[in-house]
mmCIF file of C-alpha atoms (C1' of nucleotides) in Angstrom:
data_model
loop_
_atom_site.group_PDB
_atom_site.id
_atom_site.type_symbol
_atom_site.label_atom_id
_atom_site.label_comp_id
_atom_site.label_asym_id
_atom_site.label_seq_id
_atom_site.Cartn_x
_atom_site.Cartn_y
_atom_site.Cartn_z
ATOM 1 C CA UNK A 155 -33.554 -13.046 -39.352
ATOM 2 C CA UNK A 156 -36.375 -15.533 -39.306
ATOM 3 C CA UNK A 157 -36.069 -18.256 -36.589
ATOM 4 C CA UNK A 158 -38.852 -20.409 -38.561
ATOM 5 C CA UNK A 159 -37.340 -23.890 -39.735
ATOM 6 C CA UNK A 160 -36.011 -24.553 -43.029
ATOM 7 C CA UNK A 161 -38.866 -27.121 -44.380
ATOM 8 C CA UNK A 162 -38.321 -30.611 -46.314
ATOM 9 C CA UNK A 163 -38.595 -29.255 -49.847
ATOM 10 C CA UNK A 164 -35.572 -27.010 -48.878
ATOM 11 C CA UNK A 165 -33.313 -29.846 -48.797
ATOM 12 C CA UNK A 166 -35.044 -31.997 -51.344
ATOM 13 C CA UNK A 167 -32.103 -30.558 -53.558
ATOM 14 C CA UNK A 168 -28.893 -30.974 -55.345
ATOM 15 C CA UNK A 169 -26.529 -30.642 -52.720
ATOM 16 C CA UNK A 170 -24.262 -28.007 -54.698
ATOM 17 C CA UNK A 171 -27.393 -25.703 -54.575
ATOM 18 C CA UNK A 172 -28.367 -26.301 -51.160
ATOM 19 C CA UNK A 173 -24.705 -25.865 -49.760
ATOM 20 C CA UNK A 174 -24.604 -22.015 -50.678
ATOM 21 C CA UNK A 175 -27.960 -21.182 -49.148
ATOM 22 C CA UNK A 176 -26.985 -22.952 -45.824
ATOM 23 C CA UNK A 177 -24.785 -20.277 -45.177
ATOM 24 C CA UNK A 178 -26.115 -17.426 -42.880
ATOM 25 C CA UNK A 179 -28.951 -20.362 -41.386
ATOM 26 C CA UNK A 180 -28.698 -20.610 -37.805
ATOM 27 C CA UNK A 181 -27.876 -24.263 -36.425
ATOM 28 C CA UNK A 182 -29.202 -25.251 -33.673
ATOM 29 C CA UNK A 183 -28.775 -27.903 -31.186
ATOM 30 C CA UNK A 184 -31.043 -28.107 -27.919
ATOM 31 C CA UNK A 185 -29.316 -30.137 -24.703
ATOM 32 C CA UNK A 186 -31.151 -32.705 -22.846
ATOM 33 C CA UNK A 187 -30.686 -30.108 -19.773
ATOM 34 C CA UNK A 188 -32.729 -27.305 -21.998
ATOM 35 C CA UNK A 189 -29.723 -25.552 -23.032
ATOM 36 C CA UNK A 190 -29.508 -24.133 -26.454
ATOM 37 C CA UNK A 191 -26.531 -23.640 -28.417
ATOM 38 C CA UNK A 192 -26.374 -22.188 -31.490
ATOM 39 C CA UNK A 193 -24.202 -21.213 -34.391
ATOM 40 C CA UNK A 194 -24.549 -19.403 -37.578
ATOM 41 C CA UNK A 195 -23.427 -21.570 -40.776
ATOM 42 C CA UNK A 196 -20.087 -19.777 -42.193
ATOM 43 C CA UNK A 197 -18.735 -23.098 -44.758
ATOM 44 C CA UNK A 198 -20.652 -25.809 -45.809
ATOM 45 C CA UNK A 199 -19.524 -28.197 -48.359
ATOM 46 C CA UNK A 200 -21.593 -30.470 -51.201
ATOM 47 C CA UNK A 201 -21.113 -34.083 -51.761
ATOM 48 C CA UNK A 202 -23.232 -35.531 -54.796
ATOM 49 C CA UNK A 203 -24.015 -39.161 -55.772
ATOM 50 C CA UNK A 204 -21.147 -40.534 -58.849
ATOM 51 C CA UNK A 205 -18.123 -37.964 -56.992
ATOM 52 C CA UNK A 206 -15.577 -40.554 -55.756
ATOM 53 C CA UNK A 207 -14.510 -38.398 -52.772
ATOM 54 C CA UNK A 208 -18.236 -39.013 -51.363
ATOM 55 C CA UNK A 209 -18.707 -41.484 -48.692
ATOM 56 C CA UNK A 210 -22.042 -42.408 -50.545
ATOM 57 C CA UNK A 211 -19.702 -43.616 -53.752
ATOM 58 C CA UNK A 212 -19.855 -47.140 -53.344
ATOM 59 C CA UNK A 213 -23.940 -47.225 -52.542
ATOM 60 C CA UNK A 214 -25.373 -47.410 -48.857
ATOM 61 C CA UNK A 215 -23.672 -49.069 -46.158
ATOM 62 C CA UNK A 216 -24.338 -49.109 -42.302
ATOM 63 C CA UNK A 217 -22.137 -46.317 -42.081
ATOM 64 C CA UNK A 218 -23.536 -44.500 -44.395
ATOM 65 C CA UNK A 219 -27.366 -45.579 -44.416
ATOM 66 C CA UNK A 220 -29.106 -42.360 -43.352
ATOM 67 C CA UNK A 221 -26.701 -39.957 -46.499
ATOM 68 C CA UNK A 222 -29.558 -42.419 -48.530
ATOM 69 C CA UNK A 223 -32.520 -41.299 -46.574
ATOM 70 C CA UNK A 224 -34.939 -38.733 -47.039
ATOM 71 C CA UNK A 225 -33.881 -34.962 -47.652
ATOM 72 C CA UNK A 226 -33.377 -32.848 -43.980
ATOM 73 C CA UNK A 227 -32.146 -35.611 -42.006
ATOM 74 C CA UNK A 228 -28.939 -35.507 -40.324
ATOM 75 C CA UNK A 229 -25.917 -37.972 -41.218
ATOM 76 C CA UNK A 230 -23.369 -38.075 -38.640
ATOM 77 C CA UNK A 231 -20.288 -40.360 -39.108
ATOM 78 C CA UNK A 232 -17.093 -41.035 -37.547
ATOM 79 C CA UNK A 233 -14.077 -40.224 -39.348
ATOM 80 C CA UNK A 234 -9.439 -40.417 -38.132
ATOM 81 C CA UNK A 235 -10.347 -42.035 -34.987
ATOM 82 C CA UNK A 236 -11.609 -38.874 -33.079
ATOM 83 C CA UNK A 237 -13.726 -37.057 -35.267
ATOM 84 C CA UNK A 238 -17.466 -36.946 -35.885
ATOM 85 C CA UNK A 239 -18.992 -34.994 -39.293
ATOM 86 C CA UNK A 240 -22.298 -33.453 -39.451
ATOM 87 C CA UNK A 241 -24.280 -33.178 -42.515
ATOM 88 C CA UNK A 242 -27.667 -32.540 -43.987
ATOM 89 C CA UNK A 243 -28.775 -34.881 -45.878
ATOM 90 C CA UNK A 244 -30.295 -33.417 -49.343
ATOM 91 C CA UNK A 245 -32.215 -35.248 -52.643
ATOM 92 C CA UNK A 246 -34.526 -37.597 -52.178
ATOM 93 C CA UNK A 247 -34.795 -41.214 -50.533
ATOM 94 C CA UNK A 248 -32.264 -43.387 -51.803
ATOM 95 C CA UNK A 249 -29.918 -40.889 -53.777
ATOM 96 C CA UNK A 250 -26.657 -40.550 -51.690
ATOM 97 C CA UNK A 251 -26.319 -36.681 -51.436
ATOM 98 C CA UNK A 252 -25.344 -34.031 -48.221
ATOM 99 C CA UNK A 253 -24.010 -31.340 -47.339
ATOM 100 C CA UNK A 254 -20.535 -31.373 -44.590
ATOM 101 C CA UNK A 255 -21.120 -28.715 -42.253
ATOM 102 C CA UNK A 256 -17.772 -27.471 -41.592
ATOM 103 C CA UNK A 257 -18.012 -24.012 -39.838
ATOM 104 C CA UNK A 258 -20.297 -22.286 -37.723
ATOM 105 C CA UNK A 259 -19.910 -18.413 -35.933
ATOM 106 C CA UNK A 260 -21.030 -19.541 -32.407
ATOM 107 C CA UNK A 261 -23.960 -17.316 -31.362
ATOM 108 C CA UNK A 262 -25.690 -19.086 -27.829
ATOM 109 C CA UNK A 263 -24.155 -20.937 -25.387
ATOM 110 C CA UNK A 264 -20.285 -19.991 -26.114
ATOM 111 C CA UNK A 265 -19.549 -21.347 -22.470
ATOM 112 C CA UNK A 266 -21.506 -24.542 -22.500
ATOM 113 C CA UNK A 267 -19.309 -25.321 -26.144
ATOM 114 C CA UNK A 268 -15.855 -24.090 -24.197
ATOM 115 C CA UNK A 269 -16.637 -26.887 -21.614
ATOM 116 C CA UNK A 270 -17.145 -29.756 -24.514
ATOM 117 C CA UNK A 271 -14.482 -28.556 -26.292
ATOM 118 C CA UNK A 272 -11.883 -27.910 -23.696
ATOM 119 C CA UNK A 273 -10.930 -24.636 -24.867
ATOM 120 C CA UNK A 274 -12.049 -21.120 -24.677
ATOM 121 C CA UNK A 275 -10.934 -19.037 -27.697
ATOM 122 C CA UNK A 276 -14.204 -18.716 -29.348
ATOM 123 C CA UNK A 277 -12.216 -18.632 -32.828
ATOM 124 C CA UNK A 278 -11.445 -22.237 -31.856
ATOM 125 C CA UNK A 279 -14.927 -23.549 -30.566
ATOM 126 C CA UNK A 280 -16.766 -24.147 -34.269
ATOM 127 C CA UNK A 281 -13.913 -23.389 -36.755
ATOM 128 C CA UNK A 282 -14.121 -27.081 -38.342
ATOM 129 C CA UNK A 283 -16.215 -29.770 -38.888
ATOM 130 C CA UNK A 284 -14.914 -32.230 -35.793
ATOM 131 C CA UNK A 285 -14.608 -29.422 -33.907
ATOM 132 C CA UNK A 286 -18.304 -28.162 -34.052
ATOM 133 C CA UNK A 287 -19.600 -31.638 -33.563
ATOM 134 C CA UNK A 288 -17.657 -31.428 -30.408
ATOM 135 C CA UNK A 289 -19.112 -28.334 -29.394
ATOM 136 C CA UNK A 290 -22.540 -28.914 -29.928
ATOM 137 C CA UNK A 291 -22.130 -32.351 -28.696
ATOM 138 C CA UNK A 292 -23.126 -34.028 -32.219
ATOM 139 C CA UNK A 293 -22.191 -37.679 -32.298
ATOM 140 C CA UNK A 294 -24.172 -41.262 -33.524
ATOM 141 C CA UNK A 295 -26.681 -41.036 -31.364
ATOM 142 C CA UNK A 296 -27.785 -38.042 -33.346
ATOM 143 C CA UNK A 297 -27.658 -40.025 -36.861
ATOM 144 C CA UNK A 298 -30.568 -39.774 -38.662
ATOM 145 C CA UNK A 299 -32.576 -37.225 -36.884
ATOM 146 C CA UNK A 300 -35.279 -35.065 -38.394
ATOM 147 C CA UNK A 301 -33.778 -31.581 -38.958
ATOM 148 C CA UNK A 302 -37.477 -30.280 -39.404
ATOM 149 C CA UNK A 303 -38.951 -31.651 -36.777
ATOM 150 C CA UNK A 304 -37.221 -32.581 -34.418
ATOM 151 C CA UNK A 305 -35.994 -31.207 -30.894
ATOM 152 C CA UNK A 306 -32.165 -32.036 -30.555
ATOM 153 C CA UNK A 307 -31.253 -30.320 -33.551
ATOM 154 C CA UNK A 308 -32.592 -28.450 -35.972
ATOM 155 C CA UNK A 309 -32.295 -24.957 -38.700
ATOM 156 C CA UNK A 310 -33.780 -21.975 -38.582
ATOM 157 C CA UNK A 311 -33.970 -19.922 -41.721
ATOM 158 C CA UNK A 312 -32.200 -17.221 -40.286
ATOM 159 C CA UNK A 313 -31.151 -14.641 -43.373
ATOM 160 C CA UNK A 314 -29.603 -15.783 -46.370
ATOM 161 C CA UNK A 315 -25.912 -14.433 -47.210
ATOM 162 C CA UNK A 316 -26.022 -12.796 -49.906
ATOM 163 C CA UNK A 317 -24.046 -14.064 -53.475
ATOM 164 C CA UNK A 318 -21.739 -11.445 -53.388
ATOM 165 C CA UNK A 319 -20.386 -12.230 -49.933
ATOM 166 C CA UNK A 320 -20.185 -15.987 -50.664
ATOM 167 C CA UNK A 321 -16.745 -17.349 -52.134
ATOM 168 C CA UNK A 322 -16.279 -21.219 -53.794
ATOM 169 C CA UNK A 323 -13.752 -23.358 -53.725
ATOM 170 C CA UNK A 324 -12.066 -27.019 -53.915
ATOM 171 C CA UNK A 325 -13.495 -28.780 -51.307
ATOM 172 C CA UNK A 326 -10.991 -29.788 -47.831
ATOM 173 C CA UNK A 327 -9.386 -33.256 -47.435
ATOM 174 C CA UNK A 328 -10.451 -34.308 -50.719
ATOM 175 C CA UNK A 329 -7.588 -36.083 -52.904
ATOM 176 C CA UNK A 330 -10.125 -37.446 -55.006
ATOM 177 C CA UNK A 331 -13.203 -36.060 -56.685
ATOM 178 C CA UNK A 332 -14.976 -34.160 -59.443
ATOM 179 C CA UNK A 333 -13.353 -31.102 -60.021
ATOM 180 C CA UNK A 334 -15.856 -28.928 -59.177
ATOM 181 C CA UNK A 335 -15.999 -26.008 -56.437
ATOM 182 C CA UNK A 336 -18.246 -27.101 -53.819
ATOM 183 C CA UNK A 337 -16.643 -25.963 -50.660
ATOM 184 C CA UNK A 338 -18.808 -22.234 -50.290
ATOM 185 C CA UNK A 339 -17.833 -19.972 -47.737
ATOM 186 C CA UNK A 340 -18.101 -16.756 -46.135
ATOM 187 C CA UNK A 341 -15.797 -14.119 -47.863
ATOM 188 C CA UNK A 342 -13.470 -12.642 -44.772
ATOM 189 C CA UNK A 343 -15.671 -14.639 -41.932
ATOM 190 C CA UNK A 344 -13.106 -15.069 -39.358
ATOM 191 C CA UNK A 345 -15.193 -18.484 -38.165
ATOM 192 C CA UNK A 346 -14.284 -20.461 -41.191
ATOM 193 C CA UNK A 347 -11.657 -23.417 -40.327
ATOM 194 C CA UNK A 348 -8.398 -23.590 -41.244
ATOM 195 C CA UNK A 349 -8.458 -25.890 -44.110
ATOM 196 C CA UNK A 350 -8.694 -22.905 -46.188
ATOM 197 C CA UNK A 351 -7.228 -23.345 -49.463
ATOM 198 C CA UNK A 352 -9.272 -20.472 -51.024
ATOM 199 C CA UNK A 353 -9.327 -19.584 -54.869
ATOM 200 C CA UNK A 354 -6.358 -17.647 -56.438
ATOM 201 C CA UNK A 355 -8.997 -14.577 -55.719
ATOM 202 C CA UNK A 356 -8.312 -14.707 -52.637
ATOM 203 C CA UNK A 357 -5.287 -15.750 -51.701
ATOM 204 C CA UNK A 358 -2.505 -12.822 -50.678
ATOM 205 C CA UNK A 359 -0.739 -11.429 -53.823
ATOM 206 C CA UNK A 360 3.232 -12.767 -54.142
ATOM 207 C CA UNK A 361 5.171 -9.550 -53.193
ATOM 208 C CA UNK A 362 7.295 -10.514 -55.576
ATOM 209 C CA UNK A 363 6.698 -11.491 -59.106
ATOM 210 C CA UNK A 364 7.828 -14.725 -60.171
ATOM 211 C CA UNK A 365 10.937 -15.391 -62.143
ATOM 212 C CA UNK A 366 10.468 -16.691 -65.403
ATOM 213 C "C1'" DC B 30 -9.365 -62.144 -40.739
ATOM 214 C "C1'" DG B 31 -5.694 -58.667 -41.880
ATOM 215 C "C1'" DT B 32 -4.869 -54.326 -44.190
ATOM 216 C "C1'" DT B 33 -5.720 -49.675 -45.530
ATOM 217 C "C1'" DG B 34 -6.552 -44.986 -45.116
ATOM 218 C "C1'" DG B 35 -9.654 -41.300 -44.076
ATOM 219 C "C1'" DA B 36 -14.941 -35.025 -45.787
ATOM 220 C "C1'" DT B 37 -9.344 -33.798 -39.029
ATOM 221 C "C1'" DT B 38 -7.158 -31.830 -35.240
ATOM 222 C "C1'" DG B 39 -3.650 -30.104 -32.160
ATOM 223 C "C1'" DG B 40 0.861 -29.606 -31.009
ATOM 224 C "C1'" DC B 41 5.497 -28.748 -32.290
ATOM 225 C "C1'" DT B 42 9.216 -26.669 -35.399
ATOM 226 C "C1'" DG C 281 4.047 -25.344 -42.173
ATOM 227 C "C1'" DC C 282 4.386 -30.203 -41.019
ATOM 228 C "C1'" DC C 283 3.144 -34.518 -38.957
ATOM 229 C "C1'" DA C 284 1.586 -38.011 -35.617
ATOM 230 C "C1'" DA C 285 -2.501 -39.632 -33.216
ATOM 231 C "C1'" DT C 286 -6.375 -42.725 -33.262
ATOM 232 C "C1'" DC C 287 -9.809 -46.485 -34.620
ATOM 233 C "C1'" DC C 288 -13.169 -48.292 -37.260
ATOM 234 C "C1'" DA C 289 -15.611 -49.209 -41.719
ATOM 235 C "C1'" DA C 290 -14.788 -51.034 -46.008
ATOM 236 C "C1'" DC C 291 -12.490 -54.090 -48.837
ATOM 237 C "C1'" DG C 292 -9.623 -57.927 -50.348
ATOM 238 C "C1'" DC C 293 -8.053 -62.613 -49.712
#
DNA sequence: CGTTGGATTGGCT
DNA sequence: GCCAATCCAACGC
């Protein structure tokens, strides 16, 4: 379990190979009143340049200027009204490429995210990507920063989850897109959000067989 | 300038 | 399991 940061050429990826080994880092986001929260990274999911379900599809806009910056950067955005995404911006300058960050097991400062999220269950504090932002207090103001060097938010190696322990699958909320598994998760973490429409693997067997 | 719909969530049935 | 809430960026006229 290193707590050294994951460096540039980490991210300076495709996102579909990044996405897997973000799983098991520890994410970490320090407070302006020195508190540190922190989460280990149960589902991350890759969005590549050319997939129409990217926000990068269309070429940089405001909104999504920093996806087209350098690799380890953060791009936050705002999505339904409520929500803001986190994700780590992979590839180099000017390709539109990241990875969503949509689960974390909380690990420091499970009170501290109760208060910003307004509830206690810790099941309910990180399990989803607008509901981690909210936790860790990740919003605009947070577009764009350095993930390698800066000091509101960051990722430390931590230890890599192993292949076996890792499942894919179609990514959340996506109606349109390559058809390609890029939603990676941890198999039987109980910290991975709801939007869980896992592979036939694992998915519960029909009691019943169908009739046909 | 009006319209559309979204990388979601929480509450209710 | 289903659906409304919420609002802003992007796009079309």
């Amino acid at each position: 379990m290193s707590r050294r940061r994951l460096a540039r050429s980490f991210f300076d990826r495709p996102a579909e190979v990044v996405a897997p080994e973000l799983l098991g880092r520890l994410l970490v986001r320090a407070l302006p009143d020195g508190s540190r929260l922190s989460g280990s990274i149960v589902e991350a999911e890759a969005y590549e340049p050319g997939d129409p379900a990217s926000h990068g599809f269309r070429g940089p806009t405001p909104r999504t200027a920093s996806m087209f910056g350098p690799p380890g950067r953060l791009f936050v955005y705002f999505t339904y009204g409520n929500h803001w995404m986190m994700n780590a911006v992979t590839r180099e300058a000017g390709v539109g490429s990241a990875v969503l960050i949509r689960a974390v097991e909380p690990r420091e400062g499970l009170d501290r995210m109760a208060a910003n999220r307004g509830r206690d269950a810790p099941r309910d504090l990180c399990s989803g990507p607008g509901k981690l932002t909210q936790a860790l207090a990740v919003d605009a103001s947070l577009d764009g920063a350095d993930l390698t060097r800066g000091r509101e938010v960051w990722l430390e190696a931590g230890a890599l989850v192993a292949p076996e322990h890792i499942l894919a699958g179609p990514r959340v909320g996506v109606s349109a897109g390559v058809d390609a598994a890029w939603r990676f998760f941890v198999r039987d973490s109980p910290w991975v959000s709801r939007g869980r429409p896992g592979p036939p693997s694992r998915r519960a067997r029909p009691r019943t067989q169908p009739t046909r």
